[in-house]
């Protein structure tokens, strides 16, 4: 499909979004963010897709929002266009989203990675929120997503200082899931994507809903939601197949129904 600032393509049951503005280190302008979100939603609706991957190129994930586009905004122009609102829609995607990060994931680029469910990073990846150095602050979910991921104390330190940190530090903080050599990021991401794509899609979806809800619900409400989702899996053919395959000592073949 033709998009100006991203490449979107499908590999088996994996939908890929590749950021493609290399001249400005994949700086995210409004049209690019619209294209990313529209493609994620399209993949989410597509029954043939089980897992989504968001990636940059071998040098950079994204060096933040496009500073040139942003610099002349006013409070009123931002209020009227509400350019950040589109990011909320990423939170409504039901399928697993993996971020594959080489090089810089800064500002809005880091926010995009944080909106994804899992992050696989190269050893040379650099994360951070430099917004404070521009006299602004994260606005596309950064303060919320980072705090929920690593706690408000560490999030405050990182966002206040605005300094970049390495992939290994990010993994130690609990933001990044896996760190691998730069030349293996793509391979490791796709390996994980294929592994997830072979799991029961309805289970993955209900697990995502339950785990994400844990950030907002009380323990008892969360347990109730989890229980109802567990019961719901028994309405799927994949539950029958999964348990039958176990008793027949063979691998299951899930269909997502
Ligand atoms: N915006 C626009 N251009 C950028 C850019 C950016 N964020 N980052 C890099 N570029 C451009 C550079 O201007 C340069 O362009 P030319 O000079 O070649 O024309 C080219 O990319 C290569 O960059 P450098 O020459 O600077 O490359 P270096 O390797 O020397 O340095 C760097 C890499 C990542 C350290 C450096 O480029 C850098 O500090 N970049 C800016 C990082 C940053 O402050 N990012 C913005 C944070 S604020 C929003 C949603 C979210 C947000 C805001 C609005 N809306 C929906 C409206 C979030 C805000 C942010 O992300």
PDB file of C-alpha atoms and ligand atoms in Angstrom:
ATOM      1  CA  UNK A   1       0.000   0.000   0.000  1.00  0.00           C
ATOM      2  CA  UNK A   2       1.308   3.445  -0.757  1.00  0.00           C
ATOM      3  CA  UNK A   3       2.244   5.629   2.206  1.00  0.00           C
ATOM      4  CA  UNK A   4       4.612   8.557   2.125  1.00  0.00           C
ATOM      5  CA  UNK A   5       6.549   8.125   5.350  1.00  0.00           C
ATOM      6  CA  UNK A   6       6.297   4.413   6.168  1.00  0.00           C
ATOM      7  CA  UNK A   7       6.703   1.068   4.435  1.00  0.00           C
ATOM      8  CA  UNK A   8       3.898  -1.318   5.287  1.00  0.00           C
ATOM      9  CA  UNK A   9       4.155  -4.967   4.286  1.00  0.00           C
ATOM     10  CA  UNK A  10       2.946  -8.367   5.402  1.00  0.00           C
ATOM     11  CA  UNK A  11       5.156 -11.416   5.954  1.00  0.00           C
ATOM     12  CA  UNK A  12       3.034 -14.543   6.511  1.00  0.00           C
ATOM     13  CA  UNK A  13       0.782 -13.576   9.434  1.00  0.00           C
ATOM     14  CA  UNK A  14       2.986 -10.687  10.594  1.00  0.00           C
ATOM     15  CA  UNK A  15       2.146  -7.106   9.662  1.00  0.00           C
ATOM     16  CA  UNK A  16       5.180  -4.825   9.542  1.00  0.00           C
ATOM     17  CA  UNK A  17       5.299  -1.035   9.822  1.00  0.00           C
ATOM     18  CA  UNK A  18       8.702   0.373   8.908  1.00  0.00           C
ATOM     19  CA  UNK A  19       9.337   4.051   9.627  1.00  0.00           C
ATOM     20  CA  UNK A  20      10.810   5.616   6.520  1.00  0.00           C
ATOM     21  CA  UNK A  21      12.056   9.202   6.797  1.00  0.00           C
ATOM     22  CA  UNK A  22      15.769   8.381   6.959  1.00  0.00           C
ATOM     23  CA  UNK A  23      16.977  11.889   5.996  1.00  0.00           C
ATOM     24  CA  UNK A  24      15.730  13.261   9.326  1.00  0.00           C
ATOM     25  CA  UNK A  25      16.355  10.141  11.425  1.00  0.00           C
ATOM     26  CA  UNK A  26      12.696   9.111  11.088  1.00  0.00           C
ATOM     27  CA  UNK A  27      11.490  12.260  12.887  1.00  0.00           C
ATOM     28  CA  UNK A  28       7.762  11.817  13.321  1.00  0.00           C
ATOM     29  CA  UNK A  29       5.606  14.412  11.609  1.00  0.00           C
ATOM     30  CA  UNK A  30       1.838  14.400  11.847  1.00  0.00           C
ATOM     31  CA  UNK A  31       1.220  12.640   8.553  1.00  0.00           C
ATOM     32  CA  UNK A  32       3.705   9.923   9.486  1.00  0.00           C
ATOM     33  CA  UNK A  33       1.982   9.298  12.825  1.00  0.00           C
ATOM     34  CA  UNK A  34      -1.397   9.188  11.036  1.00  0.00           C
ATOM     35  CA  UNK A  35       0.014   6.632   8.583  1.00  0.00           C
ATOM     36  CA  UNK A  36       1.441   4.512  11.421  1.00  0.00           C
ATOM     37  CA  UNK A  37      -1.814   4.474  13.400  1.00  0.00           C
ATOM     38  CA  UNK A  38      -4.022   3.844  10.335  1.00  0.00           C
ATOM     39  CA  UNK A  39      -1.820   0.892   9.356  1.00  0.00           C
ATOM     40  CA  UNK A  40      -1.843  -0.563  12.871  1.00  0.00           C
ATOM     41  CA  UNK A  41      -5.649  -0.366  12.855  1.00  0.00           C
ATOM     42  CA  UNK A  42      -5.820  -1.975   9.434  1.00  0.00           C
ATOM     43  CA  UNK A  43      -3.612  -4.860  10.617  1.00  0.00           C
ATOM     44  CA  UNK A  44      -5.722  -5.185  13.760  1.00  0.00           C
ATOM     45  CA  UNK A  45      -8.847  -5.669  11.622  1.00  0.00           C
ATOM     46  CA  UNK A  46      -7.164  -8.150   9.245  1.00  0.00           C
ATOM     47  CA  UNK A  47      -7.952 -11.774  10.230  1.00  0.00           C
ATOM     48  CA  UNK A  48      -4.857 -13.026   8.418  1.00  0.00           C
ATOM     49  CA  UNK A  49      -2.537 -11.029  10.698  1.00  0.00           C
ATOM     50  CA  UNK A  50      -1.677 -12.284  14.180  1.00  0.00           C
ATOM     51  CA  UNK A  51       1.234 -10.080  15.239  1.00  0.00           C
ATOM     52  CA  UNK A  52       2.442  -6.578  14.359  1.00  0.00           C
ATOM     53  CA  UNK A  53       6.038  -5.326  14.196  1.00  0.00           C
ATOM     54  CA  UNK A  54       7.059  -1.652  14.238  1.00  0.00           C
ATOM     55  CA  UNK A  55      10.640  -0.943  13.219  1.00  0.00           C
ATOM     56  CA  UNK A  56      12.981   1.734  11.922  1.00  0.00           C
ATOM     57  CA  UNK A  57      16.095   1.038   9.887  1.00  0.00           C
ATOM     58  CA  UNK A  58      19.505  -0.320  10.915  1.00  0.00           C
ATOM     59  CA  UNK A  59      20.628   3.142  12.100  1.00  0.00           C
ATOM     60  CA  UNK A  60      17.619   4.649  13.859  1.00  0.00           C
ATOM     61  CA  UNK A  61      14.163   3.878  15.212  1.00  0.00           C
ATOM     62  CA  UNK A  62      12.998   7.502  15.469  1.00  0.00           C
ATOM     63  CA  UNK A  63      14.719  10.647  16.811  1.00  0.00           C
ATOM     64  CA  UNK A  64      11.485  12.112  18.142  1.00  0.00           C
ATOM     65  CA  UNK A  65       8.742  14.340  16.879  1.00  0.00           C
ATOM     66  CA  UNK A  66       9.631  16.559  13.924  1.00  0.00           C
ATOM     67  CA  UNK A  67      11.024  19.635  15.668  1.00  0.00           C
ATOM     68  CA  UNK A  68      10.710  21.840  12.582  1.00  0.00           C
ATOM     69  CA  UNK A  69       7.033  21.026  12.199  1.00  0.00           C
ATOM     70  CA  UNK A  70       6.403  21.636  15.885  1.00  0.00           C
ATOM     71  CA  UNK A  71       8.410  24.761  16.594  1.00  0.00           C
ATOM     72  CA  UNK A  72       5.810  27.350  15.489  1.00  0.00           C
ATOM     73  CA  UNK A  73       2.816  25.791  17.216  1.00  0.00           C
ATOM     74  CA  UNK A  74       0.756  27.794  19.709  1.00  0.00           C
ATOM     75  CA  UNK A  75      -1.376  26.471  22.561  1.00  0.00           C
ATOM     76  CA  UNK A  76      -4.472  27.262  20.496  1.00  0.00           C
ATOM     77  CA  UNK A  77      -3.216  25.627  17.286  1.00  0.00           C
ATOM     78  CA  UNK A  78      -2.360  22.515  19.323  1.00  0.00           C
ATOM     79  CA  UNK A  79      -5.710  22.565  21.133  1.00  0.00           C
ATOM     80  CA  UNK A  80      -7.643  22.886  17.872  1.00  0.00           C
ATOM     81  CA  UNK A  81      -5.724  20.275  15.871  1.00  0.00           C
ATOM     82  CA  UNK A  82      -5.137  18.077  18.958  1.00  0.00           C
ATOM     83  CA  UNK A  83      -2.295  16.278  17.144  1.00  0.00           C
ATOM     84  CA  UNK A  84      -1.557  14.033  20.108  1.00  0.00           C
ATOM     85  CA  UNK A  85      -5.008  12.465  20.221  1.00  0.00           C
ATOM     86  CA  UNK A  86      -4.242  10.018  17.413  1.00  0.00           C
ATOM     87  CA  UNK A  87      -1.628   8.307  19.613  1.00  0.00           C
ATOM     88  CA  UNK A  88      -4.380   7.162  22.010  1.00  0.00           C
ATOM     89  CA  UNK A  89      -5.678   4.857  19.286  1.00  0.00           C
ATOM     90  CA  UNK A  90      -2.526   2.718  19.527  1.00  0.00           C
ATOM     91  CA  UNK A  91      -3.699   1.718  23.005  1.00  0.00           C
ATOM     92  CA  UNK A  92      -6.834   0.210  21.449  1.00  0.00           C
ATOM     93  CA  UNK A  93      -4.966  -2.245  19.207  1.00  0.00           C
ATOM     94  CA  UNK A  94      -5.800  -5.794  20.303  1.00  0.00           C
ATOM     95  CA  UNK A  95      -2.963  -7.725  18.658  1.00  0.00           C
ATOM     96  CA  UNK A  96       0.577  -7.986  20.030  1.00  0.00           C
ATOM     97  CA  UNK A  97       2.821  -5.153  18.809  1.00  0.00           C
ATOM     98  CA  UNK A  98       6.594  -5.614  18.913  1.00  0.00           C
ATOM     99  CA  UNK A  99       8.983  -2.679  18.564  1.00  0.00           C
ATOM    100  CA  UNK A 100      12.318  -3.462  16.939  1.00  0.00           C
ATOM    101  CA  UNK A 101      14.780  -0.737  17.892  1.00  0.00           C
ATOM    102  CA  UNK A 102      18.167   0.074  16.375  1.00  0.00           C
ATOM    103  CA  UNK A 103      19.914   3.355  17.186  1.00  0.00           C
ATOM    104  CA  UNK A 104      17.947   6.289  18.588  1.00  0.00           C
ATOM    105  CA  UNK A 105      14.484   5.991  20.110  1.00  0.00           C
ATOM    106  CA  UNK A 106      14.115   9.505  21.498  1.00  0.00           C
ATOM    107  CA  UNK A 107      11.159  11.647  22.512  1.00  0.00           C
ATOM    108  CA  UNK A 108       8.191  10.721  20.343  1.00  0.00           C
ATOM    109  CA  UNK A 109      10.251   7.787  19.016  1.00  0.00           C
ATOM    110  CA  UNK A 110      10.600   6.409  22.531  1.00  0.00           C
ATOM    111  CA  UNK A 111       6.898   7.063  23.093  1.00  0.00           C
ATOM    112  CA  UNK A 112       6.065   5.047  19.993  1.00  0.00           C
ATOM    113  CA  UNK A 113       8.191   2.151  21.289  1.00  0.00           C
ATOM    114  CA  UNK A 114       6.504   2.433  24.712  1.00  0.00           C
ATOM    115  CA  UNK A 115       3.071   2.222  23.070  1.00  0.00           C
ATOM    116  CA  UNK A 116       4.173  -1.175  21.712  1.00  0.00           C
ATOM    117  CA  UNK A 117       3.795  -4.271  23.932  1.00  0.00           C
ATOM    118  CA  UNK A 118       7.343  -5.638  23.738  1.00  0.00           C
ATOM    119  CA  UNK A 119      10.615  -3.919  22.826  1.00  0.00           C
ATOM    120  CA  UNK A 120      13.541  -5.744  21.255  1.00  0.00           C
ATOM    121  CA  UNK A 121      16.597  -3.506  21.107  1.00  0.00           C
ATOM    122  CA  UNK A 122      20.074  -3.501  19.639  1.00  0.00           C
ATOM    123  CA  UNK A 123      23.017  -3.122  22.008  1.00  0.00           C
ATOM    124  CA  UNK A 124      23.669   0.252  20.347  1.00  0.00           C
ATOM    125  CA  UNK A 125      20.125   1.536  20.819  1.00  0.00           C
ATOM    126  CA  UNK A 126      19.710   4.759  22.792  1.00  0.00           C
ATOM    127  CA  UNK A 127      16.524   5.684  24.570  1.00  0.00           C
ATOM    128  CA  UNK A 128      15.495   8.905  26.239  1.00  0.00           C
ATOM    129  CA  UNK A 129      13.205  11.884  26.555  1.00  0.00           C
ATOM    130  CA  UNK A 130      15.154  15.024  25.491  1.00  0.00           C
ATOM    131  CA  UNK A 131      11.983  17.186  25.542  1.00  0.00           C
ATOM    132  CA  UNK A 132      13.033  19.017  28.701  1.00  0.00           C
ATOM    133  CA  UNK A 133      16.043  20.345  26.794  1.00  0.00           C
ATOM    134  CA  UNK A 134      13.688  21.868  24.214  1.00  0.00           C
ATOM    135  CA  UNK A 135      11.635  23.601  26.875  1.00  0.00           C
ATOM    136  CA  UNK A 136       8.711  21.208  26.508  1.00  0.00           C
ATOM    137  CA  UNK A 137       7.821  17.779  27.890  1.00  0.00           C
ATOM    138  CA  UNK A 138       6.649  14.402  26.573  1.00  0.00           C
ATOM    139  CA  UNK A 139       3.088  14.695  25.277  1.00  0.00           C
ATOM    140  CA  UNK A 140       2.269  11.496  23.438  1.00  0.00           C
ATOM    141  CA  UNK A 141       1.987   9.287  26.511  1.00  0.00           C
ATOM    142  CA  UNK A 142       5.628   9.302  27.667  1.00  0.00           C
ATOM    143  CA  UNK A 143       5.120  10.375  31.284  1.00  0.00           C
ATOM    144  CA  UNK A 144       2.307   7.856  31.749  1.00  0.00           C
ATOM    145  CA  UNK A 145       3.725   4.886  29.878  1.00  0.00           C
ATOM    146  CA  UNK A 146       7.218   5.153  31.355  1.00  0.00           C
ATOM    147  CA  UNK A 147       5.868   5.569  34.902  1.00  0.00           C
ATOM    148  CA  UNK A 148       3.629   2.537  34.508  1.00  0.00           C
ATOM    149  CA  UNK A 149       6.564   0.550  33.107  1.00  0.00           C
ATOM    150  CA  UNK A 150       9.244   1.425  35.666  1.00  0.00           C
ATOM    151  CA  UNK A 151       7.566   3.392  38.470  1.00  0.00           C
ATOM    152  CA  UNK A 152       7.236   7.150  38.920  1.00  0.00           C
ATOM    153  CA  UNK A 153      10.491   7.690  40.841  1.00  0.00           C
ATOM    154  CA  UNK A 154      12.783   6.366  38.096  1.00  0.00           C
ATOM    155  CA  UNK A 155      10.568   7.854  35.373  1.00  0.00           C
ATOM    156  CA  UNK A 156      10.864  11.309  36.944  1.00  0.00           C
ATOM    157  CA  UNK A 157      14.655  11.032  37.100  1.00  0.00           C
ATOM    158  CA  UNK A 158      14.935  10.020  33.458  1.00  0.00           C
ATOM    159  CA  UNK A 159      12.424  12.536  32.076  1.00  0.00           C
ATOM    160  CA  UNK A 160      13.708  15.432  34.224  1.00  0.00           C
ATOM    161  CA  UNK A 161      17.324  14.882  33.242  1.00  0.00           C
ATOM    162  CA  UNK A 162      16.523  14.263  29.578  1.00  0.00           C
ATOM    163  CA  UNK A 163      19.652  12.174  29.143  1.00  0.00           C
ATOM    164  CA  UNK A 164      19.829   9.188  26.817  1.00  0.00           C
ATOM    165  CA  UNK A 165      20.345   5.725  28.240  1.00  0.00           C
ATOM    166  CA  UNK A 166      21.520   2.490  26.683  1.00  0.00           C
ATOM    167  CA  UNK A 167      19.529  -0.577  25.705  1.00  0.00           C
ATOM    168  CA  UNK A 168      21.074  -2.539  28.571  1.00  0.00           C
ATOM    169  CA  UNK A 169      20.079   0.167  31.065  1.00  0.00           C
ATOM    170  CA  UNK A 170      16.587   0.201  29.552  1.00  0.00           C
ATOM    171  CA  UNK A 171      16.409  -3.563  30.000  1.00  0.00           C
ATOM    172  CA  UNK A 172      17.571  -3.244  33.616  1.00  0.00           C
ATOM    173  CA  UNK A 173      14.895  -0.581  34.245  1.00  0.00           C
ATOM    174  CA  UNK A 174      12.296  -3.007  32.846  1.00  0.00           C
ATOM    175  CA  UNK A 175      11.416  -1.069  29.689  1.00  0.00           C
ATOM    176  CA  UNK A 176      13.142  -3.249  27.109  1.00  0.00           C
ATOM    177  CA  UNK A 177      12.457  -6.976  26.868  1.00  0.00           C
ATOM    178  CA  UNK A 178      15.508  -8.188  24.961  1.00  0.00           C
ATOM    179  CA  UNK A 179      18.872  -6.756  23.952  1.00  0.00           C
ATOM    180  CA  UNK A 180      20.821  -8.326  21.096  1.00  0.00           C
ATOM    181  CA  UNK A 181      23.684  -7.454  18.758  1.00  0.00           C
ATOM    182  CA  UNK A 182      22.638  -4.823  16.171  1.00  0.00           C
ATOM    183  CA  UNK A 183      22.833  -7.257  13.277  1.00  0.00           C
ATOM    184  CA  UNK A 184      20.480  -9.668  15.093  1.00  0.00           C
ATOM    185  CA  UNK A 185      17.658  -7.284  16.053  1.00  0.00           C
ATOM    186  CA  UNK A 186      15.577  -7.929  12.971  1.00  0.00           C
ATOM    187  CA  UNK A 187      16.072 -11.698  13.238  1.00  0.00           C
ATOM    188  CA  UNK A 188      15.277 -11.812  16.960  1.00  0.00           C
ATOM    189  CA  UNK A 189      12.182  -9.634  16.505  1.00  0.00           C
ATOM    190  CA  UNK A 190      10.837 -11.816  13.710  1.00  0.00           C
ATOM    191  CA  UNK A 191      11.690 -14.993  15.646  1.00  0.00           C
ATOM    192  CA  UNK A 192       9.629 -13.710  18.561  1.00  0.00           C
ATOM    193  CA  UNK A 193       6.874 -12.501  16.224  1.00  0.00           C
ATOM    194  CA  UNK A 194       6.618 -15.953  14.591  1.00  0.00           C
ATOM    195  CA  UNK A 195       6.617 -17.617  18.005  1.00  0.00           C
ATOM    196  CA  UNK A 196       3.682 -15.415  19.078  1.00  0.00           C
ATOM    197  CA  UNK A 197       1.965 -15.837  15.712  1.00  0.00           C
ATOM    198  CA  UNK A 198       1.807 -19.594  16.400  1.00  0.00           C
ATOM    199  CA  UNK A 199       0.028 -19.143  19.731  1.00  0.00           C
ATOM    200  CA  UNK A 200      -3.758 -19.087  19.990  1.00  0.00           C
ATOM    201  CA  UNK A 201      -4.742 -15.570  18.790  1.00  0.00           C
ATOM    202  CA  UNK A 202      -7.793 -15.303  21.045  1.00  0.00           C
ATOM    203  CA  UNK A 203      -5.650 -16.180  24.079  1.00  0.00           C
ATOM    204  CA  UNK A 204      -3.098 -13.518  23.094  1.00  0.00           C
ATOM    205  CA  UNK A 205      -5.825 -10.912  22.706  1.00  0.00           C
ATOM    206  CA  UNK A 206      -7.504 -11.678  26.031  1.00  0.00           C
ATOM    207  CA  UNK A 207      -4.143 -11.843  27.821  1.00  0.00           C
ATOM    208  CA  UNK A 208      -3.241  -8.397  26.428  1.00  0.00           C
ATOM    209  CA  UNK A 209      -6.583  -6.976  27.564  1.00  0.00           C
ATOM    210  CA  UNK A 210      -6.187  -8.498  31.042  1.00  0.00           C
ATOM    211  CA  UNK A 211      -2.564  -7.469  31.580  1.00  0.00           C
ATOM    212  CA  UNK A 212      -3.121  -3.911  30.349  1.00  0.00           C
ATOM    213  CA  UNK A 213      -6.225  -3.603  32.534  1.00  0.00           C
ATOM    214  CA  UNK A 214      -4.067  -4.476  35.566  1.00  0.00           C
ATOM    215  CA  UNK A 215      -2.528  -0.993  35.267  1.00  0.00           C
ATOM    216  CA  UNK A 216      -5.879   0.679  35.925  1.00  0.00           C
ATOM    217  CA  UNK A 217      -8.017  -1.778  37.899  1.00  0.00           C
ATOM    218  CA  UNK A 218      -8.032  -2.802  41.548  1.00  0.00           C
ATOM    219  CA  UNK A 219      -6.758  -6.326  42.219  1.00  0.00           C
ATOM    220  CA  UNK A 220     -10.294  -7.692  42.686  1.00  0.00           C
ATOM    221  CA  UNK A 221     -11.652  -6.024  39.525  1.00  0.00           C
ATOM    222  CA  UNK A 222      -8.618  -7.221  37.600  1.00  0.00           C
ATOM    223  CA  UNK A 223      -9.075 -10.783  38.872  1.00  0.00           C
ATOM    224  CA  UNK A 224     -12.742 -10.635  37.847  1.00  0.00           C
ATOM    225  CA  UNK A 225     -11.842  -9.491  34.322  1.00  0.00           C
ATOM    226  CA  UNK A 226      -9.164 -12.170  34.064  1.00  0.00           C
ATOM    227  CA  UNK A 227     -11.628 -14.864  35.182  1.00  0.00           C
ATOM    228  CA  UNK A 228     -14.259 -13.775  32.647  1.00  0.00           C
ATOM    229  CA  UNK A 229     -11.643 -13.764  29.889  1.00  0.00           C
ATOM    230  CA  UNK A 230     -10.493 -17.223  30.979  1.00  0.00           C
ATOM    231  CA  UNK A 231     -14.099 -18.470  30.744  1.00  0.00           C
ATOM    232  CA  UNK A 232     -14.414 -16.832  27.322  1.00  0.00           C
ATOM    233  CA  UNK A 233     -11.496 -18.865  25.939  1.00  0.00           C
ATOM    234  CA  UNK A 234     -13.699 -21.945  26.405  1.00  0.00           C
ATOM    235  CA  UNK A 235     -15.932 -20.625  23.651  1.00  0.00           C
ATOM    236  CA  UNK A 236     -13.096 -20.978  21.129  1.00  0.00           C
ATOM    237  CA  UNK A 237     -12.247 -23.910  18.889  1.00  0.00           C
ATOM    238  CA  UNK A 238      -8.620 -23.213  19.776  1.00  0.00           C
ATOM    239  CA  UNK A 239      -9.297 -24.200  23.401  1.00  0.00           C
ATOM    240  CA  UNK A 240     -10.692 -27.545  22.210  1.00  0.00           C
ATOM    241  CA  UNK A 241      -7.758 -27.980  19.827  1.00  0.00           C
ATOM    242  CA  UNK A 242      -5.124 -26.962  22.406  1.00  0.00           C
ATOM    243  CA  UNK A 243      -6.327 -29.409  25.034  1.00  0.00           C
ATOM    244  CA  UNK A 244      -6.979 -32.184  22.499  1.00  0.00           C
ATOM    245  CA  UNK A 245      -3.467 -31.738  21.063  1.00  0.00           C
ATOM    246  CA  UNK A 246      -2.040 -32.048  24.578  1.00  0.00           C
ATOM    247  CA  UNK A 247      -3.827 -35.359  25.222  1.00  0.00           C
ATOM    248  CA  UNK A 248      -2.796 -36.632  21.770  1.00  0.00           C
ATOM    249  CA  UNK A 249       0.829 -35.576  22.442  1.00  0.00           C
ATOM    250  CA  UNK A 250       1.088 -33.440  19.289  1.00  0.00           C
ATOM    251  CA  UNK A 251       1.573 -29.717  18.629  1.00  0.00           C
ATOM    252  CA  UNK A 252      -1.687 -27.720  18.419  1.00  0.00           C
ATOM    253  CA  UNK A 253      -2.839 -26.036  15.209  1.00  0.00           C
ATOM    254  CA  UNK A 254      -4.606 -22.848  16.216  1.00  0.00           C
ATOM    255  CA  UNK A 255      -6.976 -21.023  13.882  1.00  0.00           C
ATOM    256  CA  UNK A 256      -7.974 -17.951  15.842  1.00  0.00           C
ATOM    257  CA  UNK A 257     -11.587 -19.051  16.203  1.00  0.00           C
TER     258      UNK A 257
HETATM  259  N1  LIG B   1      13.109  16.628  14.118  1.00  0.00           N
HETATM  260  C1  LIG B   1      13.510  17.121  12.918  1.00  0.00           C
HETATM  261  N2  LIG B   1      14.711  16.841  12.344  1.00  0.00           N
HETATM  262  C2  LIG B   1      15.529  16.009  13.012  1.00  0.00           C
HETATM  263  C3  LIG B   1      15.194  15.468  14.278  1.00  0.00           C
HETATM  264  C4  LIG B   1      13.917  15.809  14.832  1.00  0.00           C
HETATM  265  N3  LIG B   1      13.486  15.295  16.001  1.00  0.00           N
HETATM  266  N4  LIG B   1      16.223  14.691  14.703  1.00  0.00           N
HETATM  267  C5  LIG B   1      17.174  14.758  13.735  1.00  0.00           C
HETATM  268  N5  LIG B   1      16.772  15.551  12.709  1.00  0.00           N
HETATM  269  C6  LIG B   1      17.481  15.844  11.476  1.00  0.00           C
HETATM  270  C7  LIG B   1      18.642  16.821  11.744  1.00  0.00           C
HETATM  271  O1  LIG B   1      18.184  18.142  11.765  1.00  0.00           O
HETATM  272  C8  LIG B   1      19.542  16.519  10.559  1.00  0.00           C
HETATM  273  O2  LIG B   1      18.995  17.149   9.417  1.00  0.00           O
HETATM  274  P1  LIG B   1      20.002  17.889   8.353  1.00  0.00           P
HETATM  275  O3  LIG B   1      20.797  18.852   9.156  1.00  0.00           O
HETATM  276  O4  LIG B   1      20.833  16.752   7.784  1.00  0.00           O
HETATM  277  O5  LIG B   1      19.070  18.507   7.366  1.00  0.00           O
HETATM  278  C9  LIG B   1      19.369  15.029  10.350  1.00  0.00           C
HETATM  279  O6  LIG B   1      18.119  14.688  10.995  1.00  0.00           O
HETATM  280  C10 LIG B   1      20.480  14.202  10.975  1.00  0.00           C
HETATM  281  O7  LIG B   1      20.562  14.581  12.353  1.00  0.00           O
HETATM  282  P2  LIG B   1      21.956  14.985  13.058  1.00  0.00           P
HETATM  283  O8  LIG B   1      22.889  15.570  12.060  1.00  0.00           O
HETATM  284  O9  LIG B   1      21.605  15.780  14.250  1.00  0.00           O
HETATM  285  O10 LIG B   1      22.492  13.543  13.471  1.00  0.00           O
HETATM  286  P3  LIG B   1      23.489  13.197  14.662  1.00  0.00           P
HETATM  287  O11 LIG B   1      23.823  11.749  14.485  1.00  0.00           O
HETATM  288  O12 LIG B   1      24.604  14.184  14.753  1.00  0.00           O
HETATM  289  O13 LIG B   1      22.615  13.354  16.013  1.00  0.00           O
HETATM  290  C11 LIG B   1      20.656  13.007  17.401  1.00  0.00           C
HETATM  291  C12 LIG B   1      21.566  12.462  16.269  1.00  0.00           C
HETATM  292  C13 LIG B   1      19.446  12.077  17.527  1.00  0.00           C
HETATM  293  C14 LIG B   1      21.414  13.021  18.722  1.00  0.00           C
HETATM  294  C15 LIG B   1      20.214  14.459  17.049  1.00  0.00           C
HETATM  295  O14 LIG B   1      19.697  14.467  15.714  1.00  0.00           O
HETATM  296  C16 LIG B   1      19.154  14.984  17.951  1.00  0.00           C
HETATM  297  O15 LIG B   1      19.399  15.400  19.069  1.00  0.00           O
HETATM  298  N6  LIG B   1      17.890  15.003  17.431  1.00  0.00           N
HETATM  299  C17 LIG B   1      16.787  15.607  18.142  1.00  0.00           C
HETATM  300  C18 LIG B   1      16.317  14.739  19.309  1.00  0.00           C
HETATM  301  C19 LIG B   1      15.117  15.393  19.929  1.00  0.00           C
HETATM  302  O16 LIG B   1      15.237  16.389  20.644  1.00  0.00           O
HETATM  303  N7  LIG B   1      13.962  14.880  19.537  1.00  0.00           N
HETATM  304  C20 LIG B   1      12.688  15.570  19.775  1.00  0.00           C
HETATM  305  C21 LIG B   1      12.194  15.374  21.164  1.00  0.00           C
HETATM  306  S1  LIG B   1      10.662  16.212  21.390  1.00  0.00           S
HETATM  307  C22 LIG B   1       3.704  15.254  18.968  1.00  0.00           C
HETATM  308  C23 LIG B   1       4.010  13.964  19.373  1.00  0.00           C
HETATM  309  C24 LIG B   1       5.108  13.731  20.159  1.00  0.00           C
HETATM  310  C25 LIG B   1       5.925  14.761  20.549  1.00  0.00           C
HETATM  311  C26 LIG B   1       5.616  16.035  20.149  1.00  0.00           C
HETATM  312  C27 LIG B   1       4.529  16.291  19.353  1.00  0.00           C
HETATM  313  N8  LIG B   1       2.607  15.532  18.107  1.00  0.00           N
HETATM  314  C28 LIG B   1       1.713  14.465  17.689  1.00  0.00           C
HETATM  315  C29 LIG B   1       2.414  16.846  17.562  1.00  0.00           C
HETATM  316  C30 LIG B   1       7.149  14.485  21.221  1.00  0.00           C
HETATM  317  C31 LIG B   1       8.130  15.449  21.307  1.00  0.00           C
HETATM  318  C32 LIG B   1       9.504  15.069  20.993  1.00  0.00           C
HETATM  319  O17 LIG B   1       9.778  14.029  20.477  1.00  0.00           O
END
